[in-house]
Structure formats: structure tokens, C-alpha cells
XYZ file of C-alpha atoms in Angstrom:
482
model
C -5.009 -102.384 -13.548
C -2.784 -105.207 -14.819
C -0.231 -106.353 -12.431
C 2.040 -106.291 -15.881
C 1.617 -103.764 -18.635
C 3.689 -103.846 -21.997
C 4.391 -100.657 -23.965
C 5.183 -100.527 -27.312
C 6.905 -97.727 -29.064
C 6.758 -97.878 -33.059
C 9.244 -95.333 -34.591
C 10.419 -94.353 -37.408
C 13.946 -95.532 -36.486
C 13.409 -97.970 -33.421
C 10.814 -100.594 -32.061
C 11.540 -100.927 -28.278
C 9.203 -102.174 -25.439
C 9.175 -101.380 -21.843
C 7.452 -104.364 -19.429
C 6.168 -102.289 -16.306
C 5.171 -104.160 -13.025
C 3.328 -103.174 -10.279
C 4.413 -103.959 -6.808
C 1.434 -102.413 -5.118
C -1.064 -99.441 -6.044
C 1.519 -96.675 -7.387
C 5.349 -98.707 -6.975
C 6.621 -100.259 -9.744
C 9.857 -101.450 -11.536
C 10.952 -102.434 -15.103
C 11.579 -106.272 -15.233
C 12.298 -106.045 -18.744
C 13.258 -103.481 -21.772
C 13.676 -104.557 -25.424
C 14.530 -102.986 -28.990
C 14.614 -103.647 -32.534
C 15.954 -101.579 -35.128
C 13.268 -101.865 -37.935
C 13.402 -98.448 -39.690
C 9.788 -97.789 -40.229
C 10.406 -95.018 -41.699
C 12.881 -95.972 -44.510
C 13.180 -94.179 -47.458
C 9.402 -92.684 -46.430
C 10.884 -88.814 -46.855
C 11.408 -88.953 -50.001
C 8.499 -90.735 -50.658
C 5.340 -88.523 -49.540
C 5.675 -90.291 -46.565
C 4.451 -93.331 -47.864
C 5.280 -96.904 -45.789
C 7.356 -99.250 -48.509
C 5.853 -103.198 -48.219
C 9.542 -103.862 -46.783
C 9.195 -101.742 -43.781
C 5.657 -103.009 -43.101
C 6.861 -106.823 -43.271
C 9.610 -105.693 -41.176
C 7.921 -104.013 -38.680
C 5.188 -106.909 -38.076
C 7.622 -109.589 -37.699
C 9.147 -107.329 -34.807
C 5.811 -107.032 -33.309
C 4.845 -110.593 -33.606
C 7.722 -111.260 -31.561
C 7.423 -108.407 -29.073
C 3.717 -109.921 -28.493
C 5.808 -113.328 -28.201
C 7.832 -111.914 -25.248
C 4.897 -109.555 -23.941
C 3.194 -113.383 -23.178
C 6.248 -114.358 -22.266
C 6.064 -112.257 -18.923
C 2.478 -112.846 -18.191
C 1.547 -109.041 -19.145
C -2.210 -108.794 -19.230
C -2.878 -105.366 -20.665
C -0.420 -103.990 -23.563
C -0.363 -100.797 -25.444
C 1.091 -100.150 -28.975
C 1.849 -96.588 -29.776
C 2.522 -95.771 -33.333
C 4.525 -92.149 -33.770
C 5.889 -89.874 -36.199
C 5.926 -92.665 -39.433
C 2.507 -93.193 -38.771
C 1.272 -89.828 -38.652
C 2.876 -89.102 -42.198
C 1.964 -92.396 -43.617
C -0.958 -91.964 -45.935
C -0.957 -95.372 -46.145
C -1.052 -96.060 -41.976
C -4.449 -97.407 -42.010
C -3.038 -100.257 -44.180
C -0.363 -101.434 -41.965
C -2.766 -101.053 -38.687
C -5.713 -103.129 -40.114
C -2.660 -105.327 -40.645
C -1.486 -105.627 -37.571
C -4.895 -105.924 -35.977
C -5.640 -108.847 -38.499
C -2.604 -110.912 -37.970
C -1.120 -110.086 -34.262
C -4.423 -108.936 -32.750
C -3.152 -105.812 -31.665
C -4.623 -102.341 -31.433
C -1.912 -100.102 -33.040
C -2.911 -96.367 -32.189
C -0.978 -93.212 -33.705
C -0.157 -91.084 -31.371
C -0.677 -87.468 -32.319
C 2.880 -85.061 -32.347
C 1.495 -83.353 -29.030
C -0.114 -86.345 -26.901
C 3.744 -87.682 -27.603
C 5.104 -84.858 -26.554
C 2.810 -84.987 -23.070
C 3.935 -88.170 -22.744
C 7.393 -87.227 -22.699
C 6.651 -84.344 -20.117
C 4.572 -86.818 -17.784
C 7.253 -89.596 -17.647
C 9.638 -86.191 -16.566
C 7.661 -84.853 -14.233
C 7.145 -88.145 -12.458
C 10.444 -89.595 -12.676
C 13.207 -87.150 -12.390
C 14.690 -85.246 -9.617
C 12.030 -82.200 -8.998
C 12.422 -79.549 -11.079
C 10.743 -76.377 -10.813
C 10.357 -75.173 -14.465
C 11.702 -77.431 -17.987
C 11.667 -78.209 -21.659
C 11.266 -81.501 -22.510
C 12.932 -82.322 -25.742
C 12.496 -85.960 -27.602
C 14.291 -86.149 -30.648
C 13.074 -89.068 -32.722
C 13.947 -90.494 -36.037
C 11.199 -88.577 -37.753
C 9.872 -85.715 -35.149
C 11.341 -83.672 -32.369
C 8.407 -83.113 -29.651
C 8.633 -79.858 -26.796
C 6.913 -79.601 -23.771
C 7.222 -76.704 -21.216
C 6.453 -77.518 -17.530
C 6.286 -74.685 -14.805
C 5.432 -75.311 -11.539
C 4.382 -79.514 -12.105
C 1.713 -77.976 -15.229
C 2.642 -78.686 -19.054
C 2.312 -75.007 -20.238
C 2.563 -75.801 -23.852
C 3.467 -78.836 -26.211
C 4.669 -78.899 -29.906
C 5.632 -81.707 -32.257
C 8.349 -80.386 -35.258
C 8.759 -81.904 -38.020
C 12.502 -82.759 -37.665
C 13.997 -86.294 -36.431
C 17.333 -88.235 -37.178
C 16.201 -90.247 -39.923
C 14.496 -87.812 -41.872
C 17.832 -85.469 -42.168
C 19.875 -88.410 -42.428
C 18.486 -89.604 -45.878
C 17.044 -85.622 -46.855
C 20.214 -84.120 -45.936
C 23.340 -85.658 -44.508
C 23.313 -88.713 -47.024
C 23.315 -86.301 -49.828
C 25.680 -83.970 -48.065
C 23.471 -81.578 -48.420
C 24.029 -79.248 -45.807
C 23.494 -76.007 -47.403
C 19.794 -77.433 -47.604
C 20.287 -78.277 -43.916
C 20.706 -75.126 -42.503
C 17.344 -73.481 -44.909
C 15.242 -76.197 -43.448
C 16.460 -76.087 -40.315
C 15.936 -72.482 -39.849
C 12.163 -73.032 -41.108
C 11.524 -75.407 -38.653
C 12.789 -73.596 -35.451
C 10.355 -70.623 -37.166
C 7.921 -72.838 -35.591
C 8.932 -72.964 -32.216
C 6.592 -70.372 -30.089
C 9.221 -67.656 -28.449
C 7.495 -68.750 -24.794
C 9.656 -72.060 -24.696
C 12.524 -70.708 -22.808
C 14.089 -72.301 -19.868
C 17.597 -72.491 -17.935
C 17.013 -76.670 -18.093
C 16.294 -78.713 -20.802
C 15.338 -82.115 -19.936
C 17.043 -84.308 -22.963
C 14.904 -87.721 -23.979
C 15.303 -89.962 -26.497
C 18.387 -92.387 -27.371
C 20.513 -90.048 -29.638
C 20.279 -87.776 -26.536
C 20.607 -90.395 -24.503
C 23.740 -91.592 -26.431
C 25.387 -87.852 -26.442
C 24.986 -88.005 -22.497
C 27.149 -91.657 -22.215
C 29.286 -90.015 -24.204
C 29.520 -87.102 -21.672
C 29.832 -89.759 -19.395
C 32.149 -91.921 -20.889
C 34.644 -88.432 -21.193
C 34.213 -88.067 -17.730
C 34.937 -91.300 -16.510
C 31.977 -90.269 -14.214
C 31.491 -92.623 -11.224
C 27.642 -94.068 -11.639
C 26.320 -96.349 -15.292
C 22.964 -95.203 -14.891
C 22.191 -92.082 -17.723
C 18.762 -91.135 -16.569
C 19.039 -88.023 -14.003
C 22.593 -87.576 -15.381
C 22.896 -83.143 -15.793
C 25.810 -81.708 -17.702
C 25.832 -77.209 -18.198
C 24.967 -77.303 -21.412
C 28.008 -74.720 -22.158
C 30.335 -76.829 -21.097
C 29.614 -79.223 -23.954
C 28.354 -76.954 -26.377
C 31.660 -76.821 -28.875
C 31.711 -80.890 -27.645
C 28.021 -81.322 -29.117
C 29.133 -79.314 -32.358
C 32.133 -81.437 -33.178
C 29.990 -84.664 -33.174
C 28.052 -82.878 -35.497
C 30.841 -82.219 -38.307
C 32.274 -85.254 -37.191
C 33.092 -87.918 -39.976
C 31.792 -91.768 -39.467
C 35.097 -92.769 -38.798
C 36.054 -90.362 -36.354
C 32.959 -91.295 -34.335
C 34.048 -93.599 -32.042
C 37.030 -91.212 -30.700
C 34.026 -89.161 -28.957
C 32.956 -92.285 -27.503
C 29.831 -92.945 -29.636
C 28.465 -96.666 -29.539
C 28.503 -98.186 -32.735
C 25.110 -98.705 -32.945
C 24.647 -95.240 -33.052
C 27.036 -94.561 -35.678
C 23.972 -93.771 -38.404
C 21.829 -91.161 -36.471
C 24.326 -89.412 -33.811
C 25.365 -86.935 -36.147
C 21.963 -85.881 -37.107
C 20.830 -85.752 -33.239
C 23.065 -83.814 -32.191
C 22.295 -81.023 -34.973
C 18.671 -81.177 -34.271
C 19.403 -80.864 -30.573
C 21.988 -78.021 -30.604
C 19.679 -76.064 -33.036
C 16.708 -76.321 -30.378
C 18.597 -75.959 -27.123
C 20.429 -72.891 -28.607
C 17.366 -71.106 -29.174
C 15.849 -71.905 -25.041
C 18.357 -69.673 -23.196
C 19.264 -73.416 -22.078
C 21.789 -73.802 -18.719
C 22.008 -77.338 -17.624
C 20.884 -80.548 -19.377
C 18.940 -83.266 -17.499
C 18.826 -86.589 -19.426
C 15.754 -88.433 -18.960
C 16.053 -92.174 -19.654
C 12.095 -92.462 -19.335
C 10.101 -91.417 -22.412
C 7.143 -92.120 -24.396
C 6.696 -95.649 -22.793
C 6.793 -94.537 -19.508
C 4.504 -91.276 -19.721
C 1.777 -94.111 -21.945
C 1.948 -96.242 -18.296
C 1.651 -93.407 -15.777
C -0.791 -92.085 -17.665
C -2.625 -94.909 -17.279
C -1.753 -95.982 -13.658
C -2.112 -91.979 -12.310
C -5.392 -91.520 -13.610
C -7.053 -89.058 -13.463
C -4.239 -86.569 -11.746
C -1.050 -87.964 -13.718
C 0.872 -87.418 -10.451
C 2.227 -89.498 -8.187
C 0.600 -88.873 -4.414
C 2.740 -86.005 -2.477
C 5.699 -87.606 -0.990
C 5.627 -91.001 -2.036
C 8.694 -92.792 -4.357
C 7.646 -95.186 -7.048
C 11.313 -96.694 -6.179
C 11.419 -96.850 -2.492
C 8.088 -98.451 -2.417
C 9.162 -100.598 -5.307
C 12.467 -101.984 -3.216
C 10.530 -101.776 0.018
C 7.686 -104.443 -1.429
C 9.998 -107.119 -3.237
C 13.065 -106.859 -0.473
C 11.619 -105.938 3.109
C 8.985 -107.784 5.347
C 8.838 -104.387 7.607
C 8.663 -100.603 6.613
C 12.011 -100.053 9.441
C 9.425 -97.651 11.023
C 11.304 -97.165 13.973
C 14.714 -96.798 12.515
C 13.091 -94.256 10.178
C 11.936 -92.321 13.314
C 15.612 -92.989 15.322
C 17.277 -91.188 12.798
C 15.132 -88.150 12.408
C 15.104 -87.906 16.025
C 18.959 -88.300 16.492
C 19.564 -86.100 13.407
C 17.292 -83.454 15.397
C 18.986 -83.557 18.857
C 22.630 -83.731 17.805
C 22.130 -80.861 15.300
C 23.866 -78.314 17.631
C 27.406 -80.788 17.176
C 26.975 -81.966 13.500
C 25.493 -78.636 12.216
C 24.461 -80.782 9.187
C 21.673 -78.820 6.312
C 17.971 -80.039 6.931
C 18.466 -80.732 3.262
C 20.227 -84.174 4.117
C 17.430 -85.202 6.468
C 15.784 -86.833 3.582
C 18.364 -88.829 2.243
C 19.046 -90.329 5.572
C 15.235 -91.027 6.103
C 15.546 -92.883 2.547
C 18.695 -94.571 3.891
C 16.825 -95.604 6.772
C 14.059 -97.412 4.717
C 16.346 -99.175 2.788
C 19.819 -99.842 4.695
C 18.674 -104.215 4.794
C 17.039 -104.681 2.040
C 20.025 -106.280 0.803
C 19.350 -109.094 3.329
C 17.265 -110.929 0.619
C 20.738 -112.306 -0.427
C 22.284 -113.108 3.680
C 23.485 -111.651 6.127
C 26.885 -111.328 5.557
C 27.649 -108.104 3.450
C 24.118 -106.815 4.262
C 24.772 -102.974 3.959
C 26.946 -103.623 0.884
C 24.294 -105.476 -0.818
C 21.914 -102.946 0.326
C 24.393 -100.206 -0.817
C 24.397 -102.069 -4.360
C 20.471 -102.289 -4.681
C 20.348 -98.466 -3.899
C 22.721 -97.681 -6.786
C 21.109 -99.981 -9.633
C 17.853 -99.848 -8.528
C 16.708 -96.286 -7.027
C 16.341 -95.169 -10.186
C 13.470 -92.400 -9.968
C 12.688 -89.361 -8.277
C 16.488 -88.769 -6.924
C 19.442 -86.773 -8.420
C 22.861 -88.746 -9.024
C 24.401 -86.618 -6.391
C 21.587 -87.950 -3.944
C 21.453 -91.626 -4.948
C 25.265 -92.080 -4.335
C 24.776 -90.244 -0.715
C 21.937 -93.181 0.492
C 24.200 -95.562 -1.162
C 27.024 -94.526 0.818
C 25.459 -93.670 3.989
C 24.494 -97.529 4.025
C 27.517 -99.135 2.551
C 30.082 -97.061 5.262
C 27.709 -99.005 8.240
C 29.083 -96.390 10.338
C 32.890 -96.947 9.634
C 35.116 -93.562 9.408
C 36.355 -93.441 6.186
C 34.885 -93.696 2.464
C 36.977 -97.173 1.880
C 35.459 -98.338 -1.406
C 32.574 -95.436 -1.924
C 35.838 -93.328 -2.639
C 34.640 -93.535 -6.146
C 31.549 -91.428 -5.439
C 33.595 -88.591 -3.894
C 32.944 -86.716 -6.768
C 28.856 -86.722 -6.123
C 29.203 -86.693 -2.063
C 29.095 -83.863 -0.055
C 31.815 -83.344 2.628
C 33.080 -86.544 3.558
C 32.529 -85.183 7.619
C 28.999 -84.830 6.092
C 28.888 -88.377 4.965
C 30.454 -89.992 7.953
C 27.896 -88.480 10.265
C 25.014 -89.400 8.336
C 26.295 -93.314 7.995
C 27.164 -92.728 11.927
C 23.220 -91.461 12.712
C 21.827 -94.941 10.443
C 24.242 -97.173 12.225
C 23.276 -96.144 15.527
C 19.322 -95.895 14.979
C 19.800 -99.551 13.321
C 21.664 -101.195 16.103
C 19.410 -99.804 18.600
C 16.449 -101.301 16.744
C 17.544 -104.403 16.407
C 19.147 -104.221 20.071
C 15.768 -102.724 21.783
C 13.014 -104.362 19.530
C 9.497 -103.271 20.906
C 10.701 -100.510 22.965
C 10.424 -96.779 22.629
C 13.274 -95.229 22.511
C 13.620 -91.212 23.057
C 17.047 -88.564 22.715
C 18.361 -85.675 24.583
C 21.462 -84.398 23.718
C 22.505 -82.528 26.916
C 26.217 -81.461 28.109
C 28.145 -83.087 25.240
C 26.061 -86.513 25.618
C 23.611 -88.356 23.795
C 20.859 -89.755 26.471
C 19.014 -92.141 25.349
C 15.549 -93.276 27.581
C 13.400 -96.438 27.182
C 15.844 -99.136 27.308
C 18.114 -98.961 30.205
C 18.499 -102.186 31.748
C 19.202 -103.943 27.755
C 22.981 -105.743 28.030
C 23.070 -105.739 24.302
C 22.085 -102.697 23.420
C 24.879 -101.011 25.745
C 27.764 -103.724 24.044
C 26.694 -102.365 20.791
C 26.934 -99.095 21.239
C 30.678 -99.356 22.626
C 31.232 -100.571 19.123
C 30.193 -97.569 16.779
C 32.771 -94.982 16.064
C 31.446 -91.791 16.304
C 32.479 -89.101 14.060
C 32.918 -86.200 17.239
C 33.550 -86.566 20.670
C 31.097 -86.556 22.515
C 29.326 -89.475 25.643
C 26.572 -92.012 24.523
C 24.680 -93.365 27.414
C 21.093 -95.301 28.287
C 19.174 -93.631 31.280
């Protein structure tokens, strides 16, 4: 496969691109994301569906220069997905023989379900585990559904229902008697087996209603995907944007970009989600693009291999000459042995193993201000497989380097657990790193035995023993080399 892979996304509504790059067989990163606004879709509803010469000219330009910047970055393999415009143009075949005549590109349409899939493998890959979900991907032309039990799509459906198309049917006509009598027929359509207590929210008006969320919240981390919110916390929230006016928009925190579609997303979205027997929101900030490249770079499974990150390995290739093996295994054995004086859940184990792999990858940049580089490449660039909650813990468990208090990770509080939690966890990672780099090539084993901490293998090491005088340790208790 291509070490760089462009994905293009042709919506009704939105042209964006996502360039993927592969660090090694299954890690990866996105070096680059782009969007144009080019409204594919314009003025089709009304029209049989029919693409107007406009949107066509449009639309090519923005692919010519998508192609421009796909070169740009070297990508040697791209893909150009066509979605809910196409499928109701009946004249699509038009506009694809014209953009394989002029660009050179293979436009495919993407049928209502494969999208949906899509949606559902870019989930299932890339969020926090969950152990049942609807996806739902409200576009400006179609809503798709998937339901996942158990890491299996169940069941997928496409509906006929996306921003754009009530915006000019509907909300630009004020029309929302007609609203509701179309909306009802459409959620006729939804099978009575999609029901779930979390709805996994994709797609930028969902995206946007989440910042929003956010932005309310003045919650502590940027990033929106893996953001959760209980859904009945912000139902009445969600149904104000809805009657809201265009004016009045900006009070709840809505971008102005979104000023034309929010509305109409957050109907379509509160309709659905009402009918799941919905409890807590997950918002995805992978989609379509994403579920088009692991489809291709998981083949055949779709999955990535049991236990392995796409964003540890990712960091670990472009920041780290060594895996920190043995700093991986000091903590898990120090965790282990102090267990009966930290009485810490098995469920933080992992997050300190992740910590582990990661605490110097900030020395790219220097030395000085390792861990806090380190801390900052957790937070902006762990983006998949981990839960805000968790991503904030490795973050702080490397930025603390062992100290006692929160200092500037304060602003996470929200997210930690127990900041006696915390400081024993950044304690364990100090103390498995110093010995490391104190003790290189030796093998170093723990007993915890009448209140102390032995530590075999490197007894006669000066350095070692000066360091650990140095670490303040979050219980009383003896260190000692025997």
C-alpha cells in the first residue's frame, strides 16, 4: 500500500480531503485535512435531483485543486468517493466521465449503506471501545445508521434526510408543518432493531453541536473526536438550536460557518436519537474518509490486530529510536508489587503502560522540558483508540515527572481520577524511568517487603542510588538496592 493515501469526500454540502500516512504496517497519522464548501447539491431537491452546470463547474475546480495538493504531498494512491448528490443525480454519469476526462480521476458513488459501513468501520477502529452503538452521519443530503454489537455491523441504512435537502425543502420556505409530515415518513423507515444506550454522532453539523457542548462547558481538552455528553442533558439544549433564529445562533456558540445547516442538523439528529432509547453521545471526528482508508489498509478483517494503537505506534515511529521496553516492564512490575500500599484499580495499569511508551518522545525537540513536551504530544496527538478521560491521565502522568501536586495539569482535574491516583501513577513512571536510564543493560527485579521497595540487579550503581533520593514518593514507605 501507498506510504500516502488521499481521500476524497464529495457531498452534497462539503468537499473535504483527508491525507493518511503510514508510519509502518498498521500506524498512521493525518499530515493534512482540507475542505471546500461547493454545494453539490444546490438547488438539486427541487429539481429531480438533477446536478445544475454551476455545481458541476464548481465542484471540478475544487477537485482539480484537491488533486493539486494530493501531488503536493507525494500521495501515490487516492480515492474519490461521491455520496448522497450522486446517488440522486440522474445526470451523475455526466459529471464522472467529466471528471475522469479532465482531472484523471476515478469518481465512484458510494451506495447509502457502503457509506454508512464506512462510518461504522472508522468507529469501531478509532474510538474508545464500545461494546454495542449506532452510528449516525448526518450529511447535507442523507443521514446513514449503522448498528455494531460486539465489534460486528448488525445492520446499516441510508435515509433520505440531510441538512441541505430540509434547508431549501423546508426551513427556507418555513415550511415546518411540511417538516414534521416528512420527517415522520422518514423515521417510518428506520427498522425498530436500531436501539442503543450510545449513539456515536459523525459528521460536521454533529460535530459542530458537540464544540458547542464544549464551548458551554469550557471543557478542558480542543480535540471533539471521543468527546461523550448524556444525551438528556442536552436534549432541551439540542431543541433550542433547532427553533433558534440565524441571529441568535452564535449565543449557543455555533461557528459561523455553520450558520446555514446547524439548524437543520440538529432536527434531523434529535428526531433519530429520540427514537434509539439513546443515553450518552460519543462524537466521532473520523468518518467516511477514514472508514474508505482502513478499509483499505485492514484488509481483509477491517480490524486493527488485538492490542495494538494506530497512535502509539504512530508517535512511537516518528519520535522514539527505542520501544522503552524496559521502562514498560518497570512499571508493570512496580505497579504489581506496591499494589498492597497504593491499592490503585488494574484498570489504570494500561494507561501507565501507555505512559511508559511515550513519557520522551518529546525529546525530538531537547532535553529541557522533555516530559512537558512529551505531555503536549500525548494531548494533540493520541488521538485514537482512548477516551478524553484517559488521554488527559497519560498526559498527566508524564507531565507531573513525579512531582506531588497537579501544578499546571490542574486544568484536567475535571477528566482525572483522584489526584492520590494520579500522583502515584506519575510517581511509578518516574521511578521505572530514572532507573532505566540510571541501570541501562541491567535487569532489574521488585519486592515490596516490610514497608520497602527492594530493588535487585543493580546494587553497586552510584547513580542510580543519587537518583532515587530525589523522587518524592507519594506514601511512606523505604526504597533501597540489594
Amino acid at each position: 500500500m501507498a506510504k500516502r493515501t488521499a481521500v476524497i469526500d464529495l457531498g452534497s454540502n462539503s468537499m473535504r480531503m483527508a491525507i493518511f500516512e503510514k508510519t509502518s504496517r498498521y500506524a498512521f497519522y493525518i499530515p493534512g485535512e482540507f475542505k471546500m464548501k461547493v454545494r453539490l447539491g444546490e438547488g438539486a431537491y427541487e429539481d429531480g435531483g438533477a446536478i445544475s452546470e454551476k455545481s458541476m463547474k464548481k465542484a471540478l475546480d475544487a477537485l482539480g485543486e484537491f488533486k493539486n495538493i494530493a501531488k503536493s504531498y507525494k500521495c501515490h494512491k487516492v480515492f474519490c468517493m461521491g455520496t448522497s448528490a450522486l446517488r440522486d443525480a440522474p445526470n451523475a454519469n455526466e459529471f464522472i466521465k467529466l471528471v475522469k476526462r479532465n482531472l484523471g480521476l476515478n469518481l465512484k458513488v458510494v451506495k447509502g449503506v457502503d457509506e454508512a459501513n464506512f462510518g461504522a468501520i472508522a468507529a469501531l477502529n478509532l474510538l474508545e471501545p464500545l461494546d454495542e452503538f449506532v452510528t449516525i452521519d448526518i450529511g447535507g443530503g442523507s443521514t446513514e445508521l449503522a448498528l455494531v454489537k460486539d465489534g460486528k455491523i448488525l445492520e446499516s441504512i441510508s435515509l433520505d434526510v440531510g441538512t441541505v435537502r430540509l434547508k431549501e425543502l423546508f426551513f427556507d420556505k418555513k415550511n415546518l408543518k411540511g417538516l414534521d409530515g416528512f420527517m415522520k415518513d422518514v423515521l417510518k423507515q428506520l427498522p425498530q432493531s436500531f436501539k442503543s444506550k450510545n449513539v456515536v454522532a459523525i459528521g460536521g453539523s454533529l460535530r459542530a453541536i458537540s464544540n458547542c457542548i464544549m464551548q458551554m462547558q469550557n471543557y478542558a481538552l480542543k480535540s471533539v473526536h471521543n468527546f461523550s455528553y448524556k444525551f438528556s442533558d442536552y436534549k432541551g439544549f439540542i431543541k433550542d438550536l433547532t427553533e433558534a433564529s440565524v441571529l441568535d445562533l452564535a449565543k449557543f456558540y455555533v461557528k459561523k460557518d455553520r450558520f446555514d445547516t446547524i439548524r437543520e442538523g440538529a432536527f434531523i439528529f434529535l428526531s433519530i436519537v429520540s427514537r434509539l432509547d439513546c443515553e450518552r453521545v460519543y462524537t466521532s471526528g473520523a468518518g467516511l474518509r477514514e472508514g474508505v482508508f482502513l478499509s483499505d489498509l485492514l484488509r481483509p478483517s477491517k480490524k486493527f490486530p488485538p492490542n495494538f494503537n494506530p497512535s502509539v505506534k504512530s508517535l512511537q515511529d516518528r519520535f522514539l529510536d527505542t520501544s522503552n521496553k524496559a521502562v514498560v516492564k518497570y512499571v508493570k512490575d512496580i505497579f504489581e508489587e506496591l499494589k498492597p500500599l497504593h491499592g490503585i484499580d488494574d484498570k489504570f495499569a494500561r494507561e501507565l503502560e501507555v505512559a511508559a511508551k511515550l513519557y520522551n518522545i518529546g525529546g525530538c525537540l531537547g532535553f529541557y522540558g522533555e516530559h512537558i513536551n512529551s505531555s503536549n504530544f500525548v494531548i494533540n496527538a493520541l488521538n485514537y483508540g482512548f477516551s478524553h478521560e484517559q488521554k488527559s491521565l497519560i498526559a498527566t502522568i508524564i507531565g507531573m515527572n513525579g512531582k506531588k501536586n497537579l501544578g499546571e495539569f490542574e486544568k484536567f482535574k475535571s477528566l482525572l481520577p483522584s489526584e492520590d491516583t494520579v500522583r502515584w501513577l506519575s510517581f511509578m513512571l518516574n521511578l521505572a524511568k530514572n532507573l532505566d536510564i540510571n541501570c541501562t543493560h541491567k535487569k532489574l527485579k521488585f519486592e515490596f517487603v516490610n514497608h520497602t521497595l527492594q530493588i535487585s540487579g543493580a546494587k553497586e550503581n552510584f547513580m542510580a542510588k543519587e537518583s532515587l533520593k530525589k523522587i518524592a514518593k507519594p506514601a511512606t514507605f523505604a526504597l533501597i538496592f540489594v
